[in-house]
Amino acid sequence: MTNYENLAGRTAVVTGAASGIGAATARVLASNGARVALLARRLDRITELAEKINADGGQAIAVAADVTSDSSIAAAVSAVHAAFGRVDLLVNNAGVMLPRPVTEGNFAEWQRMVDTNFLGLLRVTQAFNDDLTADGPADLVNISSVGAHMTFPEYDVYVATKAAVTHLSNNLRATYGPLGVRVTNIEPGMVATELVDHVREEGKAFLDEYVASMQPMSADELADIVAYTTSRPPNVNLRQIMALPTSQY
Ligand code: NDP
């Protein structure tokens, strides 16, 4: 594994750290010397991961948090501050993907995706705004998707939330860049994670075929990209990264 020395001494928050890209990102940041707060709803999962990181010589805490809830995020901010103080690296990774033909409109699913993928990301960013903009360089990393640029029937609303994240990230740079906060938008292609487990039965066949047509990246490979971008010299901002499996087109 590559060593990213610049991450030592950083204080990171990773949302959606219970599985997949978020869990892998928490692991790689911690193994490079960052203190890491793991946020997700499944406390058992993040507690287990935090214990493993600490047993391996890293520093991690598990904080149960729902990015769709103001009060939950406010409590999480307090818990992170009590344990680690100022946060200088935020990875907005929590997300859900619930595909369905838009003609079968399911408002609850649309709302859940918008609330988690877009408004949740804004909520957490705002909650850590004062940390990020306090003295010294900081990183804001948003996990969008290549879907932000695709026409993808049945995934209409999911890819729309990701297009919103990509567009928001580009604009956040204008505000945060001059304040010393590096904003990085990462758009992964297919990554082997639990994201697909929430897809309803009728949508599974298409997805299985799509995934079988390529060799998905691993969550660790994506996490390595997060570690790479956040360990560049503070004045170097890889603002937009589209990372695809070689065989995905
Ligand atoms: P996972 O399903 O493994 O991870 C999603 C994480 O988000 C889980 O840890 C989940 O934890 C957390 N989460 C979901 N809802 C909430 C919520 N309301 N509050 C807090 N945490 C929440 O999938 P991935 O690792 O693949 O997904 C990570 C990100 O990567 C997502 O934003 C996804 O859209 C994006 N992405 C993934 C791709 C892929 O191919 N896998 C491709 C492109 C982008 P818990 O349920 O415990 O809260």
Coordinates of N, CA and C in Angstrom, one line a residue, residues 65-166:
A65 N -24.7 8.4 13.1 CA -25.2 9.6 12.5 C -26.0 9.3 11.3
D66 N -27.1 10.1 11.2 CA -27.9 10.0 10.0 C -27.8 11.3 9.3
V67 N -27.3 11.3 8.1 CA -27.0 12.6 7.4 C -28.3 13.3 7.0
T68 N -29.5 12.6 7.1 CA -30.7 13.2 6.8 C -31.4 14.0 8.0
S69 N -30.7 13.9 9.1 CA -31.3 14.5 10.3 C -30.4 15.6 10.9
D70 N -31.0 16.8 11.0 CA -30.2 18.0 11.6 C -29.7 17.6 13.0
S71 N -30.6 17.0 13.9 CA -30.2 16.8 15.3 C -29.1 15.7 15.4
S72 N -29.2 14.7 14.5 CA -28.2 13.7 14.5 C -26.9 14.2 14.1
I73 N -26.8 15.1 13.1 CA -25.5 15.6 12.7 C -25.0 16.6 13.7
A74 N -25.9 17.4 14.3 CA -25.4 18.3 15.4 C -24.8 17.5 16.5
A75 N -25.4 16.4 16.9 CA -24.8 15.6 18.0 C -23.5 15.0 17.6
A76 N -23.4 14.6 16.3 CA -22.2 14.0 15.8 C -21.0 15.0 15.8
V77 N -21.3 16.2 15.4 CA -20.3 17.3 15.4 C -19.8 17.4 16.8
S78 N -20.7 17.5 17.8 CA -20.2 17.6 19.2 C -19.3 16.4 19.6
A79 N -19.7 15.2 19.3 CA -19.0 14.0 19.6 C -17.6 14.1 19.0
V80 N -17.5 14.5 17.7 CA -16.2 14.5 17.0 C -15.3 15.6 17.7
H81 N -15.9 16.8 18.0 CA -15.1 17.8 18.6 C -14.6 17.4 20.0
A82 N -15.4 16.7 20.7 CA -15.0 16.3 22.1 C -13.8 15.3 22.0
A83 N -13.9 14.5 21.0 CA -12.8 13.5 20.9 C -11.6 14.0 20.2
F84 N -11.7 14.8 19.2 CA -10.6 15.1 18.3 C -10.3 16.6 18.1
G85 N -11.3 17.5 18.5 CA -11.1 18.9 18.2 C -11.4 19.2 16.7
R86 N -10.7 20.2 16.2 CA -11.1 20.7 14.8 C -10.9 19.6 13.7
V87 N -11.9 19.6 12.8 CA -11.8 18.7 11.7 C -11.2 19.4 10.5
D88 N -10.2 18.8 9.8 CA -9.7 19.5 8.6 C -9.8 18.6 7.4
L89 N -10.5 17.6 7.4 CA -10.7 16.7 6.2 C -12.1 16.1 6.3
L90 N -13.0 16.5 5.4 CA -14.3 15.9 5.4 C -14.5 15.1 4.1
V91 N -14.9 13.9 4.3 CA -15.3 13.1 3.1 C -16.8 12.8 3.1
N92 N -17.5 13.5 2.2 CA -19.0 13.3 2.1 C -19.2 12.1 1.1
N93 N -19.4 10.9 1.8 CA -19.5 9.7 1.0 C -20.8 9.0 1.1
A94 N -21.6 9.3 2.2 CA -22.8 8.5 2.4 C -23.8 8.7 1.2
G95 N -24.4 7.6 0.8 CA -25.3 7.6 -0.4 C -26.1 6.4 -0.5
V96 N -27.2 6.6 -1.2 CA -28.1 5.4 -1.5 C -28.5 5.5 -3.0
M97 N -28.7 4.3 -3.6 CA -29.1 4.2 -5.0 C -30.3 3.3 -5.1
L98 N -31.4 3.9 -5.5 CA -32.7 3.1 -5.5 C -33.3 3.2 -6.9
P99 N -32.8 2.4 -7.9 CA -33.3 2.6 -9.3 C -34.8 2.0 -9.4
R100 N -35.5 2.7 -10.3 CA -36.9 2.3 -10.6 C -37.3 3.1 -11.8
P101 N -38.1 2.5 -12.8 CA -38.5 3.4 -13.9 C -39.3 4.6 -13.3
V102 N -38.9 5.8 -13.9 CA -39.5 7.0 -13.3 C -41.1 7.0 -13.5
T103 N -41.5 6.2 -14.5 CA -43.0 6.1 -14.8 C -43.7 5.3 -13.6
E104 N -42.9 4.6 -12.8 CA -43.5 4.0 -11.6 C -43.3 4.8 -10.4
G105 N -43.0 6.1 -10.6 CA -42.7 7.0 -9.6 C -42.9 6.6 -8.1
N106 N -41.9 6.6 -7.4 CA -42.0 6.3 -5.9 C -41.4 7.5 -5.2
F107 N -42.3 8.3 -4.7 CA -41.8 9.6 -4.2 C -40.9 9.4 -2.9
A108 N -41.2 8.4 -2.1 CA -40.4 8.1 -0.9 C -39.0 7.8 -1.3
E109 N -38.8 7.0 -2.3 CA -37.4 6.6 -2.8 C -36.7 7.9 -3.3
W110 N -37.4 8.7 -4.1 CA -36.8 9.9 -4.6 C -36.3 10.8 -3.5
Q111 N -37.2 10.9 -2.5 CA -36.9 11.8 -1.4 C -35.7 11.3 -0.6
R112 N -35.7 10.0 -0.4 CA -34.6 9.4 0.3 C -33.2 9.6 -0.4
M113 N -33.2 9.5 -1.7 CA -32.0 9.7 -2.4 C -31.6 11.2 -2.4
V114 N -32.6 12.1 -2.6 CA -32.2 13.5 -2.5 C -31.8 13.9 -1.1
D115 N -32.5 13.4 -0.1 CA -32.2 13.8 1.3 C -30.8 13.3 1.7
T116 N -30.4 12.1 1.2 CA -29.2 11.5 1.6 C -28.0 12.0 0.7
N117 N -28.2 11.8 -0.6 CA -27.1 12.1 -1.5 C -26.8 13.6 -1.7
F118 N -27.8 14.4 -1.7 CA -27.6 15.8 -1.9 C -27.7 16.7 -0.7
L119 N -28.9 16.6 -0.1 CA -29.2 17.5 1.1 C -28.3 17.0 2.3
G120 N -28.1 15.7 2.4 CA -27.3 15.2 3.5 C -25.9 15.7 3.4
L121 N -25.4 15.7 2.1 CA -24.0 16.2 1.9 C -23.9 17.7 2.3
L122 N -24.9 18.5 1.9 CA -24.9 19.9 2.2 C -25.0 20.1 3.8
R123 N -25.9 19.2 4.4 CA -26.0 19.4 5.8 C -24.7 19.1 6.6
V124 N -24.0 18.1 6.2 CA -22.8 17.7 6.9 C -21.7 18.8 6.6
T125 N -21.7 19.3 5.3 CA -20.7 20.3 4.9 C -20.9 21.6 5.8
Q126 N -22.2 22.0 5.9 CA -22.5 23.1 6.7 C -22.1 22.9 8.2
A127 N -22.4 21.7 8.7 CA -22.1 21.4 10.1 C -20.6 21.6 10.4
F128 N -19.7 21.2 9.4 CA -18.3 21.3 9.6 C -17.7 22.6 8.9
N129 N -18.5 23.5 8.5 CA -18.0 24.7 7.8 C -17.0 25.4 8.6
D130 N -17.3 25.7 9.9 CA -16.4 26.5 10.7 C -15.1 25.7 10.9
D131 N -15.1 24.4 11.0 CA -13.9 23.7 11.2 C -13.0 23.8 9.9
L132 N -13.7 23.6 8.8 CA -12.9 23.6 7.5 C -12.3 25.0 7.2
T133 N -13.0 26.0 7.6 CA -12.5 27.4 7.2 C -11.7 28.0 8.3
A134 N -11.5 27.3 9.4 CA -10.6 27.8 10.5 C -9.2 27.8 10.0
D135 N -8.3 28.3 10.8 CA -6.9 28.5 10.3 C -6.3 27.2 9.8
G136 N -5.6 27.3 8.7 CA -4.9 26.2 8.1 C -5.7 25.5 7.0
P137 N -4.9 24.8 6.1 CA -5.6 24.2 5.0 C -6.5 23.1 5.4
A138 N -7.5 22.8 4.5 CA -8.5 21.7 4.8 C -8.9 21.1 3.5
D139 N -9.6 20.0 3.6 CA -10.1 19.3 2.4 C -11.5 19.0 2.6
L140 N -12.3 19.2 1.5 CA -13.7 18.7 1.4 C -13.7 17.8 0.2
V141 N -14.0 16.6 0.4 CA -14.1 15.6 -0.7 C -15.5 15.1 -0.8
N142 N -16.1 15.3 -2.0 CA -17.4 14.8 -2.3 C -17.4 13.6 -3.2
I143 N -18.1 12.5 -2.8 CA -18.1 11.3 -3.7 C -19.4 11.4 -4.5
S144 N -19.2 11.8 -5.8 CA -20.3 11.9 -6.7 C -20.4 10.5 -7.5
S145 N -20.5 10.6 -8.8 CA -20.5 9.4 -9.6 C -20.4 9.7 -11.1
V146 N -19.8 8.8 -11.8 CA -19.8 9.0 -13.3 C -21.2 9.1 -13.8
G147 N -22.1 8.6 -13.0 CA -23.6 8.7 -13.4 C -24.0 10.2 -13.6
A148 N -23.3 11.1 -13.0 CA -23.6 12.5 -13.1 C -23.6 13.0 -14.6
H149 N -22.9 12.2 -15.4 CA -22.8 12.6 -16.8 C -23.5 11.6 -17.8
M150 N -24.3 10.7 -17.2 CA -24.9 9.6 -18.0 C -26.4 9.7 -18.1
T151 N -26.9 9.2 -19.3 CA -28.3 9.0 -19.4 C -28.5 7.5 -19.0
F152 N -29.2 7.3 -17.9 CA -29.2 5.9 -17.3 C -30.7 5.6 -16.9
P153 N -31.5 5.1 -17.8 CA -32.9 4.9 -17.5 C -33.0 4.0 -16.2
E154 N -34.0 4.3 -15.4 CA -34.3 3.7 -14.1 C -33.4 4.3 -13.0
Y155 N -32.3 4.9 -13.4 CA -31.4 5.5 -12.4 C -31.6 7.0 -12.4
D156 N -32.6 7.5 -13.1 CA -32.8 8.9 -13.4 C -32.5 9.8 -12.2
V157 N -33.2 9.5 -11.1 CA -33.2 10.3 -9.9 C -31.8 10.2 -9.2
Y158 N -31.3 9.0 -9.1 CA -30.0 8.8 -8.5 C -28.9 9.6 -9.3
V159 N -28.9 9.5 -10.6 CA -27.9 10.2 -11.3 C -28.1 11.7 -11.3
A160 N -29.3 12.1 -11.1 CA -29.6 13.5 -10.9 C -29.0 14.0 -9.6
T161 N -29.1 13.2 -8.6 CA -28.5 13.7 -7.3 C -27.0 13.8 -7.4
K162 N -26.4 12.9 -8.2 CA -25.0 12.9 -8.4 C -24.6 14.1 -9.3
A163 N -25.4 14.4 -10.3 CA -25.1 15.6 -11.2 C -25.2 16.8 -10.3
A164 N -26.1 16.8 -9.3 CA -26.2 18.0 -8.4 C -24.9 18.1 -7.5
V165 N -24.4 16.9 -7.1 CA -23.2 16.9 -6.3 C -22.0 17.4 -7.1
T166 N -21.9 17.0 -8.3 CA -20.8 17.4 -9.2 C -20.9 18.9 -9.4

